[in-house]
Structures are given as C-alpha cells and as structure tokens.
Coordinates of C-alpha atoms in Angstrom, one line a residue:
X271 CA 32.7 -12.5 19.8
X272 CA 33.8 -16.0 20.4
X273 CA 32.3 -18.5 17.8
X274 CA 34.0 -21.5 19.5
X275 CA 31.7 -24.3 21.8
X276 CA 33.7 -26.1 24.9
X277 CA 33.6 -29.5 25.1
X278 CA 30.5 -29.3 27.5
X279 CA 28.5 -27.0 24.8
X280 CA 29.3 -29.9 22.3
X281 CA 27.9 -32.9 24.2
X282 CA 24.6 -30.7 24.9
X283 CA 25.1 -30.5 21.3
X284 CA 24.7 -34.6 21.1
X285 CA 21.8 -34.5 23.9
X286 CA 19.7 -32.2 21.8
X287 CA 20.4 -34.4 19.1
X288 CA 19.7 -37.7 20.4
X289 CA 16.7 -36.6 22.2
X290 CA 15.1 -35.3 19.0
X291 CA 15.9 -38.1 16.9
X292 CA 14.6 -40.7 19.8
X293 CA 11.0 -38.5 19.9
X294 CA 10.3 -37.4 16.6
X295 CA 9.4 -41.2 16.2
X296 CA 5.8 -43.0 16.0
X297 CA 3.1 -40.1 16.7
X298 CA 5.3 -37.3 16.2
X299 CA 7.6 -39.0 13.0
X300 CA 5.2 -37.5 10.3
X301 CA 5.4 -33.9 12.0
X302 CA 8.7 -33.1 10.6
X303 CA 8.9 -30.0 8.5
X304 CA 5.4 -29.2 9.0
X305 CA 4.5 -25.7 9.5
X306 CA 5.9 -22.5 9.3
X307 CA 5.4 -19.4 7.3
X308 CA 2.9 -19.4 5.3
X309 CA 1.9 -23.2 6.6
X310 CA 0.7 -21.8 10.5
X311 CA -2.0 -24.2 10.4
X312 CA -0.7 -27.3 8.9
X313 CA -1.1 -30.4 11.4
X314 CA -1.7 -27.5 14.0
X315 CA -3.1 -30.2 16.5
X316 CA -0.7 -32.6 16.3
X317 CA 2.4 -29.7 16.5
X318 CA 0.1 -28.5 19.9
X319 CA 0.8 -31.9 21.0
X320 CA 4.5 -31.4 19.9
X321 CA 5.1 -28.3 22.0
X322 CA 3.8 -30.3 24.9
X323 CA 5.7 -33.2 24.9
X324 CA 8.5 -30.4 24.7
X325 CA 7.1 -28.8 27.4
X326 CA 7.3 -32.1 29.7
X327 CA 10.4 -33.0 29.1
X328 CA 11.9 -29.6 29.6
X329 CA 12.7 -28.5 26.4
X330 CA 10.7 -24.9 26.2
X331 CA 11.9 -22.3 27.4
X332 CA 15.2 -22.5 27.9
X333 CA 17.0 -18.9 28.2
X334 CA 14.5 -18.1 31.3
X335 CA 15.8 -18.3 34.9
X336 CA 15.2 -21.4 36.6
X337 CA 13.3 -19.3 39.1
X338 CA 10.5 -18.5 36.5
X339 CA 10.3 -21.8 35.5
X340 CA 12.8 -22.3 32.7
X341 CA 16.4 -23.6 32.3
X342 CA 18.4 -20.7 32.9
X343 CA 20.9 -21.9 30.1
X344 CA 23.5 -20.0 28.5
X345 CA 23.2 -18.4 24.7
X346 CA 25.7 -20.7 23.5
X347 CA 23.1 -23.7 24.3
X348 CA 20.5 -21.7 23.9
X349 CA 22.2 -21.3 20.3
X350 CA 22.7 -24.9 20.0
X351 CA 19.1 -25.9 20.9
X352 CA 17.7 -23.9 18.1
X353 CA 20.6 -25.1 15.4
X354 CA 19.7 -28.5 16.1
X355 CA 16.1 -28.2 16.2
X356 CA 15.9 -27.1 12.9
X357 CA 18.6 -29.2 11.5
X358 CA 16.3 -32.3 12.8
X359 CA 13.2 -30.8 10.6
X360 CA 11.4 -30.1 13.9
X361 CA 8.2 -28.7 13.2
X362 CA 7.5 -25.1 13.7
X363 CA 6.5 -24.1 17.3
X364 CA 2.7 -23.3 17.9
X365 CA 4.1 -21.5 21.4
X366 CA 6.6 -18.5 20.0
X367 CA 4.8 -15.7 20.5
X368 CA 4.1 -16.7 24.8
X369 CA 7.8 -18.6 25.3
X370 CA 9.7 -15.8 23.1
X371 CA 8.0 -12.7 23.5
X372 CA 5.3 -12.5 26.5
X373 CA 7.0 -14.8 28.6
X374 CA 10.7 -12.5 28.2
X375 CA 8.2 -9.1 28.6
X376 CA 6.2 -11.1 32.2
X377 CA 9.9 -11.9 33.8
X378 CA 11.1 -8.1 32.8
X379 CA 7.7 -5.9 33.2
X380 CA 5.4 -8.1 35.3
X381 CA 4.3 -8.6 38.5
X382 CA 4.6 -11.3 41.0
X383 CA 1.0 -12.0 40.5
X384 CA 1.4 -12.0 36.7
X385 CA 4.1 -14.2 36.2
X386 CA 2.4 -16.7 38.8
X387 CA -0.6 -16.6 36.9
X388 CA 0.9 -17.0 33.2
X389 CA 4.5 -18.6 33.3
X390 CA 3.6 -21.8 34.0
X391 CA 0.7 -22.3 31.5
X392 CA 3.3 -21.4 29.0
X393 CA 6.4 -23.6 29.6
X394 CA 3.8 -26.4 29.8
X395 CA 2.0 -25.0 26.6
X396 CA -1.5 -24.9 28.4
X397 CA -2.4 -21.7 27.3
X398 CA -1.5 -19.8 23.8
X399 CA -1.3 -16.2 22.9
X400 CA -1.4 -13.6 20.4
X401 CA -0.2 -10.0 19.5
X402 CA -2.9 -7.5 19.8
X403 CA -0.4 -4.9 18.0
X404 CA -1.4 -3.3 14.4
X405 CA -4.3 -2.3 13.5
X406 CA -5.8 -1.0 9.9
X407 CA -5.0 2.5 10.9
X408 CA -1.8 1.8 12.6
X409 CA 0.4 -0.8 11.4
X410 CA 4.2 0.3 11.4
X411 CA 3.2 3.1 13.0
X412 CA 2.2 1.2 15.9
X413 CA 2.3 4.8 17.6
X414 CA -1.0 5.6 15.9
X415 CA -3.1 3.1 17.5
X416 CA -7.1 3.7 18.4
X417 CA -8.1 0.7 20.3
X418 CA -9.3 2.2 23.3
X419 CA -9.7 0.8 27.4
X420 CA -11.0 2.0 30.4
X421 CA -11.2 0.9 33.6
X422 CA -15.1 -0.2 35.0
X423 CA -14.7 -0.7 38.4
X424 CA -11.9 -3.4 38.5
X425 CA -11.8 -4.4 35.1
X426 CA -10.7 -2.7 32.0
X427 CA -12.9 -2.6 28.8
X428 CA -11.3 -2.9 25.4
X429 CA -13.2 -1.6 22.2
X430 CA -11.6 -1.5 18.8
X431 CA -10.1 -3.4 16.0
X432 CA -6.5 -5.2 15.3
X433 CA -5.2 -7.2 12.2
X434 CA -2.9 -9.4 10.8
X435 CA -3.2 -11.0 14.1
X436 CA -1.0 -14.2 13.8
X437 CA -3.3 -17.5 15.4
X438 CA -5.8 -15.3 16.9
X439 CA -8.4 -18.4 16.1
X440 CA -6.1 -20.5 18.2
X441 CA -4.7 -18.3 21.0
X442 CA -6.7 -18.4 24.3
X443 CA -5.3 -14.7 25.1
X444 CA -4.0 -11.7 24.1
X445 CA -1.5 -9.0 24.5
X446 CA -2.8 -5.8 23.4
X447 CA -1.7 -2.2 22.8
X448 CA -4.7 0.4 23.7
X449 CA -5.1 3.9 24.7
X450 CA -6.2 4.2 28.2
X451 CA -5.8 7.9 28.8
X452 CA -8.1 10.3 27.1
X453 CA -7.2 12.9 24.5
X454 CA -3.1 11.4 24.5
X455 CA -1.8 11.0 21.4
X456 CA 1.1 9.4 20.2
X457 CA 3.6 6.7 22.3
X458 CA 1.9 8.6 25.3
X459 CA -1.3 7.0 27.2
X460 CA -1.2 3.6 25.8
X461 CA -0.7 0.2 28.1
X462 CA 0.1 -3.1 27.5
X463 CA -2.8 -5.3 28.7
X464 CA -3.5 -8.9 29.0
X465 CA -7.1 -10.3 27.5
X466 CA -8.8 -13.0 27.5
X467 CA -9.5 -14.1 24.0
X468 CA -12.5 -16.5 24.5
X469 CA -15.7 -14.3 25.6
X470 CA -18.3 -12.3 24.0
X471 CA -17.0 -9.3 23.3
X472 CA -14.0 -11.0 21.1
X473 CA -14.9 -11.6 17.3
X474 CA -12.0 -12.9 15.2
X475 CA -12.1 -13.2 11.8
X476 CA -9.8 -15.0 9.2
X477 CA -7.8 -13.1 6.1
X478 CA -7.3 -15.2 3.4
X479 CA -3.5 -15.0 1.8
X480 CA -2.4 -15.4 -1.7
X481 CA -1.3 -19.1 -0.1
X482 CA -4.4 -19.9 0.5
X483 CA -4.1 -20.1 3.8
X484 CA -5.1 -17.6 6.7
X485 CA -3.3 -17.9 9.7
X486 CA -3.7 -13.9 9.9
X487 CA -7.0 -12.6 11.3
X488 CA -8.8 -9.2 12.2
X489 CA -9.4 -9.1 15.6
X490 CA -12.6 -7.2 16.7
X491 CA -12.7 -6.0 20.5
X492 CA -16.7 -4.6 21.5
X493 CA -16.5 -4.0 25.1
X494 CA -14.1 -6.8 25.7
X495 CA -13.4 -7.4 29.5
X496 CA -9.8 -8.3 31.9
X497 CA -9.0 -7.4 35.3
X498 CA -7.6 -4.4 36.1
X499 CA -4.6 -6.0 37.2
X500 CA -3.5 -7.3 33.8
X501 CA -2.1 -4.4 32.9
X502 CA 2.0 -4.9 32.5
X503 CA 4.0 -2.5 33.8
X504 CA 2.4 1.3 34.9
X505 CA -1.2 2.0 33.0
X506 CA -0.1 4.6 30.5
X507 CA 3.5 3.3 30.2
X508 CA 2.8 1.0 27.1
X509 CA 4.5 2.2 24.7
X510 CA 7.6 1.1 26.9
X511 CA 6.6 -2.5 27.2
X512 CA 5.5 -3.0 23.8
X513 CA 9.1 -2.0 22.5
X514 CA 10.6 -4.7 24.7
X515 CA 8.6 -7.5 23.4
X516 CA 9.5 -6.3 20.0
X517 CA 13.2 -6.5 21.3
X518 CA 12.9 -9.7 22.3
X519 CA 10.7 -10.8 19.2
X520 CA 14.3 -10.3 17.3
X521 CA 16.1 -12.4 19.7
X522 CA 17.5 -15.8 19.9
X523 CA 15.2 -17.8 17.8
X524 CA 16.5 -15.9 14.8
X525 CA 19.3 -18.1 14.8
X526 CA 17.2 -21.1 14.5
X527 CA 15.1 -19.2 11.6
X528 CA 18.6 -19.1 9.9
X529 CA 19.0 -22.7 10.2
X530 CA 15.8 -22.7 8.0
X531 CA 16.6 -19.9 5.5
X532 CA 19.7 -22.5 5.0
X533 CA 17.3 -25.6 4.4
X534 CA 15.2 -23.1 1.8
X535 CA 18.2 -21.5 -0.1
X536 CA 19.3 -25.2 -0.6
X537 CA 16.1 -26.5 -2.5
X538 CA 17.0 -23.4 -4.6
X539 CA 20.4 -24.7 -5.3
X540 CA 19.0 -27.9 -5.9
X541 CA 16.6 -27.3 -8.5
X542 CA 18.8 -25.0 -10.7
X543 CA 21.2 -28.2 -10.7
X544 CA 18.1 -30.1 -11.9
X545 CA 16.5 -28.5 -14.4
X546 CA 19.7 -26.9 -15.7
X547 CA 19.3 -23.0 -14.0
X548 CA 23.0 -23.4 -12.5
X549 CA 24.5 -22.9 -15.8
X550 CA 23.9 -19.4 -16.4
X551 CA 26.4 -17.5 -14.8
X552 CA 24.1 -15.0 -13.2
X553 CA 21.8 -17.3 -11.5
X554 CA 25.0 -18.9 -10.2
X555 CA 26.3 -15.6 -8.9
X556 CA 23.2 -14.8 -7.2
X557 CA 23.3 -18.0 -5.2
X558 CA 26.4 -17.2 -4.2
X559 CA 25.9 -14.2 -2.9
X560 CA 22.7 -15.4 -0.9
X561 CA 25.0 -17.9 0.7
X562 CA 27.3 -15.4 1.7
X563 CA 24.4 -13.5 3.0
X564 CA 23.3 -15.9 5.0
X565 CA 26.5 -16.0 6.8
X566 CA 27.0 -12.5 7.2
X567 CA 23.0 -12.8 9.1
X568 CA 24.0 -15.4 10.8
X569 CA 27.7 -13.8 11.9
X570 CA 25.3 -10.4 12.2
X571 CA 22.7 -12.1 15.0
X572 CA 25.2 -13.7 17.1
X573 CA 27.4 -10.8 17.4
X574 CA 24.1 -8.7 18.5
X575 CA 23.0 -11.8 20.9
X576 CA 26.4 -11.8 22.6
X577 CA 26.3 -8.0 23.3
X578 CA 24.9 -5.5 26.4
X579 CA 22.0 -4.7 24.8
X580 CA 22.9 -1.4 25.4
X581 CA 22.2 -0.2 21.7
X582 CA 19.0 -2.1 21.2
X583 CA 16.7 -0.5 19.6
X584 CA 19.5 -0.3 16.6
X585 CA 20.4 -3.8 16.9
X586 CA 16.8 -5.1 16.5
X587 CA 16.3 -2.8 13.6
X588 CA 19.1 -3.7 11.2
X589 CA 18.7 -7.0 12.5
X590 CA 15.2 -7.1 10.7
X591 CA 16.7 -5.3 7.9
X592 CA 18.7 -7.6 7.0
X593 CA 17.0 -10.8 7.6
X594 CA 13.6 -9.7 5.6
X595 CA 15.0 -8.1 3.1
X596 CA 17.8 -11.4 2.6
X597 CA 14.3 -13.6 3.2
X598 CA 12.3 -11.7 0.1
X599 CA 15.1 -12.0 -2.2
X600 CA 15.5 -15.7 -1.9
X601 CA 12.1 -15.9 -2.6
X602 CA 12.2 -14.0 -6.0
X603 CA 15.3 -16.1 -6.7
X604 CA 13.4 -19.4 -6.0
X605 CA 11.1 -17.7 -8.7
X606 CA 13.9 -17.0 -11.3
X607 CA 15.0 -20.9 -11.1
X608 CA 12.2 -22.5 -11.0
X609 CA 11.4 -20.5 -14.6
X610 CA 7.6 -20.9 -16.2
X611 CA 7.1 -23.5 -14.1
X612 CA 6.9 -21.5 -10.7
X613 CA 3.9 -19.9 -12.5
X614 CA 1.8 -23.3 -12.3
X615 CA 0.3 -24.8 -9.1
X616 CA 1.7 -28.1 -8.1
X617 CA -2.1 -29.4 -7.8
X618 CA -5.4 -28.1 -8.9
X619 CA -7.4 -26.5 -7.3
X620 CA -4.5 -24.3 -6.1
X621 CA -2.0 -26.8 -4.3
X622 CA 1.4 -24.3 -4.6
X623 CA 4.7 -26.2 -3.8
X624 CA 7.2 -24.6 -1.1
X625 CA 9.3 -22.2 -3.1
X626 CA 5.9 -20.6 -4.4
X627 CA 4.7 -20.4 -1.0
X628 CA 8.3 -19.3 0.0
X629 CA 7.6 -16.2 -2.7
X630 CA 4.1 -15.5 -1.9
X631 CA 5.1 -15.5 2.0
X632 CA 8.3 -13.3 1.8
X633 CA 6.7 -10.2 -0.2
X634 CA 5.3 -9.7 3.5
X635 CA 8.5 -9.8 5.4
X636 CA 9.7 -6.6 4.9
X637 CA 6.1 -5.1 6.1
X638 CA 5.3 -7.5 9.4
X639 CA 7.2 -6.7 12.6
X640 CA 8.0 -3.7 11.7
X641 CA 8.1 -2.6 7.9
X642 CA 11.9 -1.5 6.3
X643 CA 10.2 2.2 6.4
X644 CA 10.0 2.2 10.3
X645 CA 13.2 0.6 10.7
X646 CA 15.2 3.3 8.4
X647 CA 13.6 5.8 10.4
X648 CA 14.7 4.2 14.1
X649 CA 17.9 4.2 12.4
X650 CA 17.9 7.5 10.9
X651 CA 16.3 9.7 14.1
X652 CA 17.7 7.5 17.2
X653 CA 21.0 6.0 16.3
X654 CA 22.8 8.6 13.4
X655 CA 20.7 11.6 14.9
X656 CA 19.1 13.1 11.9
X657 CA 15.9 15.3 11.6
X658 CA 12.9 13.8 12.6
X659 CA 10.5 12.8 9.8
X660 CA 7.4 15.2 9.4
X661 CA 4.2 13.4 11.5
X662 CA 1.0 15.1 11.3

C-alpha cells in the first residue's frame, strides 16, 4: 500500500481546498459543521441546497465512470476529496445513501434503462433516496425479511413494514428488500426493487431518539406500487444485490468519516485540558490509545480500498468492526471527561451539547449496518470456516 500523493494528487489537493473555502461563503458560510449523526435534519434545506451547488459544479460523485455521469477519478483523489471536505467543516451530505450506495449498486446491477432513468437525478441531487432494508422482525438478520411483492400486470405491489429507515420523510424513493417468490425462505426469493416513496400506499412515520431528534422512521408499505421493470438485477436474486450495496456502503467515504472521528476525539482532548480530566493518568492513556486507533482505522480502510475486492465480504465486516466499536468508545470516553456535567443538558428543555449527542448516537453504531453479532458470524462461517450458527 503506497501512502505517498504525486505532485498532481497534491495540487487536486489545493483545488479541493480552494474551491471549498471560495463557496462555503455568504449562503452557504453558516452551513459548516451542520449535520451529521444524530443531527440528520439540522438546516436540512439549506445542506439540500449544498449538495446541489456540489452537484453543479462537479463535485458529487466522483469515483463513477465518466460514462455514468461522474468523474472517473482515482481513489487517491477520491481520498483527497473526502479529507478535505471534512477538514473544511463541510456539512454532512443529504445525498449518501443515492451517490454512495444506489448509484455504485445502478452502474454494477442495473440496466441501461435504470441507470438512464436514475443517475442523473442523483449527481445533480434532484431526487433522494432511502434504504428499505430492516425491518422489526429482521434487522441484522436482514435474511429474515417479510415485506412481500408481486407482480400485477406490469407493476409490482409491495405490502409490509421497514424501520429505522434513515430520511424516509425526505427521500423521494426507495430501495427495498422484499420476497417475491412464494413459500422461499431465507437469502432465497427476495429482490431488490426500486419505489417510489410519494403515493398512497407509502405511510412513514418518525422514531423519536434519545437526541431528540428522529431522522429514523418506520416505513409502512399497503399495496405500494413501481413498474415491473425496477427491479435490479434478476427478480429473486436480491439477496445478491443487497450485499453489494452493503459493500459499497463501507467504502470510500469512510475515510472522510475518519476525518470527523478526528475533529470529535479532539473536543475530547480539549476539554480534559480544560476542566483538568488530562491529569489523571488513565484518562490520558485512554486518549492515547483512541488516537492510535484512529490511525490503525484509518491505515485499516485504505489498505482495504486499495485492494481487489476479492475478499469483500471480510473486509466490509471488520471494517465495521472496527470503526463502530472505536466510534462507541469515544463516546463513553467523551462521557468520562466531561464528568457530572455530561449528565446535564446544555439548555432546557433538553438542548444536549455534541459530546452527549456523540454518546447517545454511538450506543447505535455497533447495531445499524449490520450489528457486531452479524459481522462475527460473516467472519466466523465465511472467512475462518467454522460451523454455522444454529438458525431455526
């Protein structure tokens, strides 16, 4: 793994830079370090408008082929975009889950027609989506899903529930895991289809978080309707797809994600040298050792990026591994600083300040996407070969 840039990488380097610096000025200047987890709908508008501007001024999707609409570049810049994204306070993208994980499955999975019909809309931030995955039945055992479709004439018709739907109130469509062949149980029988999110038969309705906010929802399908043709990939052949937007959900944006992990580790540093926490030795030696995991995550994703991808399925899971369990502990150690007072909101009614909504967010980490349980077991059954787990 080479971790050097050339000289051409490095004055990219300055053009993300300057370019960010020159925009996030006048309308966009107040927008930095907005959003986020935990913070999905703060100034959700006026990051919408953010994500466009991107969008016209090339900026989004970057790591597509040009012939798919996006900039073909090269993970090293990819790399760098993200870095300095971040770095600049940037607020969190409103458009991840079309540019990093449907667009990715569309150019892989799709057909012509598909990617016609959706690529666009996405690199210019026209339309948004969301993950139709868990649901309350099946939630890291995505396997075990009941949400069920079948095809009326040339449309399919979805009936059933999801949840912990991230910006389902704001996403225009849908990519949703259902069973389409009768009596299959199991990976086998489900497909990966494409809804439209505002019609009748869609009801979505918020979950309200210990952070007081609820950018999660429960998303309720009642004979929900899409053409037949939005299925991706072969009807019945879902489980396939789904995996590969999972793999891509772990991909290069994790570096930028670091780049924020860094910014939140050093507010912790910086209040145990205010209000006196860095004196005891074993606070100090826990920071240290979240600094040097931070590295080792950071060494860890751009030594998976830089591979084949032939041992994927590994590499996303101890990729997750790491990062969500590294993610939860910072937030119990923002806890252990911050003393008596991280048990007191910042403002009444229930204002919390970002290292308790850093704690309150993280519990979740190692649960979304794919909780530590799941993982242990990819690890366990595909990679080191061991006995399966029991399933019923």
């Amino acid at each position: 793994m080479d971790l050097t840039y050339s000289a051409e990488d490095e004055a990219f380097r300055r053009d993300v830079r300057d370019w960010l610096e020159t925009h996030l000025r006048g309308d966009f200047a107040g927008l930095r370090g907005l959003g986020g987890p935990g913070r999905e709908d703060e100034a959700f508008g006026e990051r919408l408008a953010w994500d466009r501007h991107l969008g016209a001024h090339g900026w989004t999707c970057l790591g597509w082929p040009v012939e798919h609409g996006g900039r073909g570049l090269s993970l090293a810049r990819q790399v760098i975009f993200h870095e300095e994204y971040a770095r600049a306070g940037a607020p969190a993208r409103v458009n991840h889950l079309g540019e990093e994980l449907l667009g990715p499955t569309l150019i892989a999975f799709g057909t012509a027609e598909q990617r016609h019909r959706f690529l666009p809309a996405i690199t210019a931030v026209r339309e948004l989506w969301c993950q139709g995955y868990s649901e309350p039945g099946a939630g890291s055992d995505l396997a075990a899903v009941s949400t069920r479709a079948r095809l009326d004439g040339d449309e399919w018709v979805v009936d059933g529930q999801k949840v912990w739907t991230s910006q389902a109130h704001h996403a225009d469509w849908c990519f949703v895991v259902a069973r389409t062949v009768p009596g299959s149980r199991r990976h086998d029988g489900l497909s990966y289809l494409l809804v439209p999110m505002r019609q009748d038969g869609v009801d979505v309705r918020p979950i309200h978080q210990l952070t007081g906010t609820s950018e999660f929802n429960e998303v309720y399908f009642d004979g929900a309707r899409t053409e037949a043709s939005l299925a991706v990939g072969a009807p019945g052949d879902g489980w396939k797809v789904a995996m590969a937007t999972l793999g891509f959900e772990r991909g290069i944006s994790t570096v930028g994600q670091q780049v924020g992990f860094a910014r939140e580790l050093d507010a912790v540093v910086d209040l145990a040298r205010r209000n006196g926490a860095f004196d005891d030795p074993v606070i100090r030696d826990r920071l240290a050792h979240a600094r040097t995991g931070l590295e080792a995550l950071r060494l860890h994703a751009l030594r998976t990026l830089s591979g084949d991808g032939s041992t994927g399925a590994m590499q996303a899971s101890v990729t997750k591994l790491l990062w969500a369990n590294w993610h939860r502990d910072l937030g119990e150690l923002a806890m252990r600083v911050a003393g008596a007072t991280s048990l007191v909101v910042e403002r009444e009614p229930y204002e919390l300040d970002d290292l308790q909504r850093l704690f309150l967010h993280s519990r979740a980490d190692t649960i979304y996407g794919g909780s530590d349980e799941i993982q242990r077991n990819i690890l366990a059954e595909r990679v080191l070969g061991l006995p399966r787990e029991a399933r019923p």
